Amino acid sequence: MAEAERTTGTPEPERGSGADSTAESEGGEAVTPEKDTVRGKRRITALLLVALLVYLLDLGSKLLVVAKLEHHEPIQVIGTLLQFTVIRNRGAAFSMGEALTIFLTLIAVAVIVVIARIARKLYSLPWAIALGLLLGGAFGNLTDRLFRSPGVFEGAVVDFIAPAHFAVFNLADSGIVCGGILIVILSFRGLDPDGTVHKD
């Protein structure tokens, strides 16, 4: 009898829906609580893998250009349209805010904390990719802030990608920008991090 009650009883609502235990994913398929949990773990794994890839690419590229290119003539990749040249940037983009290095470091830490909180309710693969790009980029530049000269929390970020008439940047910056653009697109499409789709 107890077994029958457990089978026919009303399940608890999922992710604050207040209704049936089955939810609809962004693909339109019904998702049971068990599948939902597995799907959530997969999305977090995807986020971490993207973040790790961005971080390792950024770290490796910085180590390489500092060792081979710093204090040398710029390398012309596409003539003067795109060059590789190492600069140490203590500020934000366009070298603005060089006196606010500690503040920028705290912003990077705050971004990481916010992403960690969002990840607890992450069920959307596109959001996982976007947040992974942001997380990897934030960790990449934060590593410079913490471990490069002149000191902890005041370190200068290594930038080396220099398009003509534009700011010099690095792969971490690229990850952050791409992640931000993807988040804007997902928001306009009405897709939330928990996988639900809403229309205004």
Tab-separated table of C-alpha atoms in Angstrom:
chain	number	residue	atom	x	y	z
A	1	MET	CA	0.000	0.000	0.000
A	2	ALA	CA	2.793	2.366	0.933
A	3	GLU	CA	4.518	1.471	-2.320
A	4	ALA	CA	1.379	2.338	-4.269
A	5	GLU	CA	1.129	5.684	-2.506
A	6	ARG	CA	4.713	6.491	-3.382
A	7	THR	CA	4.010	5.589	-7.002
A	8	THR	CA	0.825	7.641	-7.360
A	9	GLY	CA	1.652	10.492	-4.979
A	10	THR	CA	2.162	14.046	-6.216
A	11	PRO	CA	5.883	14.730	-6.734
A	12	GLU	CA	7.512	17.855	-5.421
A	13	PRO	CA	7.662	20.798	-7.841
A	14	GLU	CA	10.906	21.305	-9.735
A	15	ARG	CA	12.937	24.549	-9.770
A	16	GLY	CA	10.125	26.585	-8.251
A	17	SER	CA	7.549	25.766	-10.921
A	18	GLY	CA	4.808	25.078	-8.341
A	19	ALA	CA	3.200	22.556	-10.676
A	20	ASP	CA	3.975	19.150	-12.131
A	21	SER	CA	7.334	17.478	-11.527
A	22	THR	CA	7.999	17.243	-15.253
A	23	ALA	CA	9.447	20.355	-16.854
A	24	GLU	CA	9.946	21.358	-20.438
A	25	SER	CA	13.484	21.869	-21.615
A	26	GLU	CA	14.573	24.383	-24.234
A	27	GLY	CA	14.202	21.566	-26.764
A	28	GLY	CA	10.552	21.074	-25.788
A	29	GLU	CA	10.948	17.574	-24.322
A	30	ALA	CA	9.517	16.535	-20.956
A	31	VAL	CA	12.150	16.223	-18.248
A	32	THR	CA	11.688	14.088	-15.129
A	33	PRO	CA	13.436	15.037	-11.869
A	34	GLU	CA	16.005	12.260	-12.381
A	35	LYS	CA	16.800	13.342	-15.926
A	36	ASP	CA	16.817	16.956	-14.765
A	37	THR	CA	19.524	16.231	-12.188
A	38	VAL	CA	21.688	14.415	-14.715
A	39	ARG	CA	21.177	17.202	-17.244
A	40	GLY	CA	22.169	19.814	-14.653
A	41	LYS	CA	25.388	17.957	-13.841
A	42	ARG	CA	26.233	17.706	-17.537
A	43	ARG	CA	25.712	21.444	-18.003
A	44	ILE	CA	28.011	22.232	-15.068
A	45	THR	CA	30.598	19.857	-16.517
A	46	ALA	CA	30.329	21.661	-19.863
A	47	LEU	CA	30.766	25.030	-18.112
A	48	LEU	CA	33.901	23.831	-16.328
A	49	LEU	CA	35.383	22.275	-19.466
A	50	VAL	CA	34.867	25.469	-21.491
A	51	ALA	CA	36.320	27.537	-18.641
A	52	LEU	CA	39.334	25.242	-18.352
A	53	LEU	CA	39.959	25.355	-22.113
A	54	VAL	CA	39.822	29.168	-22.195
A	55	TYR	CA	42.044	29.425	-19.117
A	56	LEU	CA	44.697	27.040	-20.429
A	57	LEU	CA	44.781	28.692	-23.862
A	58	ASP	CA	45.115	32.110	-22.246
A	59	LEU	CA	47.784	31.018	-19.774
A	60	GLY	CA	49.783	29.130	-22.394
A	61	SER	CA	49.678	31.972	-24.891
A	62	LYS	CA	50.815	34.486	-22.265
A	63	LEU	CA	53.707	32.325	-21.128
A	64	LEU	CA	54.774	31.857	-24.740
A	65	VAL	CA	54.658	35.501	-25.802
A	66	VAL	CA	56.374	36.714	-22.625
A	67	ALA	CA	59.193	34.217	-23.160
A	68	LYS	CA	59.587	34.724	-26.918
A	69	LEU	CA	58.215	38.140	-27.782
A	70	GLU	CA	58.576	40.578	-24.892
A	71	HIS	CA	61.269	43.236	-25.505
A	72	HIS	CA	61.355	42.233	-29.182
A	73	GLU	CA	59.945	43.788	-32.317
A	74	PRO	CA	56.228	43.091	-32.972
A	75	ILE	CA	55.357	40.136	-35.172
A	76	GLN	CA	53.237	41.103	-38.162
A	77	VAL	CA	50.480	38.534	-38.577
A	78	ILE	CA	48.517	40.396	-41.271
A	79	GLY	CA	50.815	43.271	-42.158
A	80	THR	CA	50.075	46.225	-39.926
A	81	LEU	CA	46.417	45.201	-39.619
A	82	LEU	CA	47.176	42.577	-36.973
A	83	GLN	CA	50.335	42.236	-34.924
A	84	PHE	CA	51.555	40.399	-31.847
A	85	THR	CA	53.252	42.716	-29.373
A	86	VAL	CA	53.495	42.356	-25.602
A	87	ILE	CA	52.293	45.097	-23.288
A	88	ARG	CA	51.698	45.007	-19.522
A	89	ASN	CA	48.283	46.465	-18.742
A	90	ARG	CA	47.445	47.375	-15.139
A	91	GLY	CA	44.083	48.832	-16.111
A	92	ALA	CA	41.015	47.661	-17.963
A	93	ALA	CA	40.436	47.747	-21.717
A	94	PHE	CA	42.290	50.500	-23.576
A	95	SER	CA	44.573	50.748	-20.482
A	96	MET	CA	41.940	52.797	-18.667
A	97	GLY	CA	41.795	52.778	-14.892
A	98	GLU	CA	45.428	51.894	-14.243
A	99	ALA	CA	45.120	53.290	-10.718
A	100	LEU	CA	42.205	50.935	-10.009
A	101	THR	CA	44.009	47.613	-10.339
A	102	ILE	CA	42.852	46.317	-6.945
A	103	PHE	CA	39.278	47.362	-7.730
A	104	LEU	CA	39.409	45.537	-11.070
A	105	THR	CA	40.729	42.457	-9.281
A	106	LEU	CA	37.768	42.532	-6.902
A	107	ILE	CA	35.385	42.835	-9.858
A	108	ALA	CA	36.911	39.689	-11.381
A	109	VAL	CA	36.437	37.847	-8.080
A	110	ALA	CA	32.819	39.041	-7.898
A	111	VAL	CA	32.153	37.776	-11.433
A	112	ILE	CA	33.484	34.345	-10.479
A	113	VAL	CA	31.263	34.250	-7.362
A	114	VAL	CA	28.160	35.231	-9.372
A	115	ILE	CA	28.857	32.541	-11.977
A	116	ALA	CA	29.268	29.947	-9.202
A	117	ARG	CA	25.857	30.916	-7.783
A	118	ILE	CA	24.154	30.767	-11.189
A	119	ALA	CA	25.737	27.370	-11.879
A	120	ARG	CA	23.745	25.802	-9.044
A	121	LYS	CA	20.579	26.168	-11.144
A	122	LEU	CA	22.119	25.748	-14.566
A	123	TYR	CA	20.213	23.511	-16.998
A	124	SER	CA	20.921	25.217	-20.338
A	125	LEU	CA	23.867	24.190	-22.522
A	126	PRO	CA	24.146	27.569	-24.334
A	127	TRP	CA	24.258	29.309	-20.945
A	128	ALA	CA	26.866	26.806	-19.760
A	129	ILE	CA	29.065	27.704	-22.729
A	130	ALA	CA	28.561	31.439	-22.211
A	131	LEU	CA	29.332	31.276	-18.491
A	132	GLY	CA	32.302	29.013	-19.175
A	133	LEU	CA	33.768	31.615	-21.522
A	134	LEU	CA	33.282	34.300	-18.876
A	135	LEU	CA	34.698	32.152	-16.084
A	136	GLY	CA	37.786	31.094	-18.023
A	137	GLY	CA	38.477	34.667	-19.090
A	138	ALA	CA	37.984	36.031	-15.583
A	139	PHE	CA	40.338	33.423	-14.112
A	140	GLY	CA	42.897	34.119	-16.835
A	141	ASN	CA	43.181	37.824	-16.114
A	142	LEU	CA	42.804	37.269	-12.359
A	143	THR	CA	45.871	35.008	-12.462
A	144	ASP	CA	47.865	37.915	-13.877
A	145	ARG	CA	46.486	40.294	-11.244
A	146	LEU	CA	47.537	37.935	-8.461
A	147	PHE	CA	50.886	36.574	-9.601
A	148	ARG	CA	52.537	39.056	-11.951
A	149	SER	CA	54.577	42.094	-10.969
A	150	PRO	CA	54.414	44.524	-9.276
A	151	GLY	CA	52.601	42.455	-6.656
A	152	VAL	CA	49.555	40.548	-5.441
A	153	PHE	CA	46.251	42.199	-6.475
A	154	GLU	CA	48.244	44.799	-8.439
A	155	GLY	CA	49.717	42.644	-11.198
A	156	ALA	CA	49.678	43.834	-14.788
A	157	VAL	CA	47.738	41.759	-17.317
A	158	VAL	CA	49.702	40.535	-20.339
A	159	ASP	CA	48.086	41.707	-23.600
A	160	PHE	CA	49.535	40.836	-26.993
A	161	ILE	CA	46.898	40.747	-29.767
A	162	ALA	CA	47.119	44.141	-31.457
A	163	PRO	CA	44.680	44.908	-34.303
A	164	ALA	CA	45.203	48.208	-36.080
A	165	HIS	CA	43.347	51.162	-34.515
A	166	PHE	CA	42.071	49.046	-31.638
A	167	ALA	CA	42.987	48.044	-28.094
A	168	VAL	CA	45.636	45.396	-27.430
A	169	PHE	CA	43.998	42.385	-25.783
A	170	ASN	CA	44.483	38.724	-24.922
A	171	LEU	CA	42.573	35.440	-25.173
A	172	ALA	CA	40.983	35.921	-21.744
A	173	ASP	CA	39.514	39.213	-22.958
A	174	SER	CA	38.208	37.409	-26.046
A	175	GLY	CA	36.524	34.777	-23.877
A	176	ILE	CA	34.878	37.444	-21.723
A	177	VAL	CA	33.613	39.411	-24.722
A	178	CYS	CA	32.312	36.309	-26.540
A	179	GLY	CA	30.614	35.074	-23.374
A	180	GLY	CA	29.003	38.467	-22.822
A	181	ILE	CA	27.720	38.631	-26.397
A	182	LEU	CA	26.284	35.114	-26.124
A	183	ILE	CA	24.506	36.018	-22.872
A	184	VAL	CA	22.924	39.056	-24.540
A	185	ILE	CA	21.723	36.880	-27.448
A	186	LEU	CA	20.278	34.248	-25.079
A	187	SER	CA	18.535	36.932	-23.048
A	188	PHE	CA	16.946	38.450	-26.155
A	189	ARG	CA	15.771	34.988	-27.176
A	190	GLY	CA	14.147	34.516	-23.763
A	191	LEU	CA	16.271	31.558	-22.668
A	192	ASP	CA	17.050	31.502	-18.946
A	193	PRO	CA	19.983	29.702	-17.283
A	194	ASP	CA	17.595	27.115	-15.815
A	195	GLY	CA	16.568	26.077	-19.325
A	196	THR	CA	13.125	27.666	-19.352
A	197	VAL	CA	12.037	29.803	-22.277
A	198	HIS	CA	9.876	32.867	-21.743
A	199	LYS	CA	8.324	35.319	-24.175
A	200	ASP	CA	7.520	38.938	-23.378
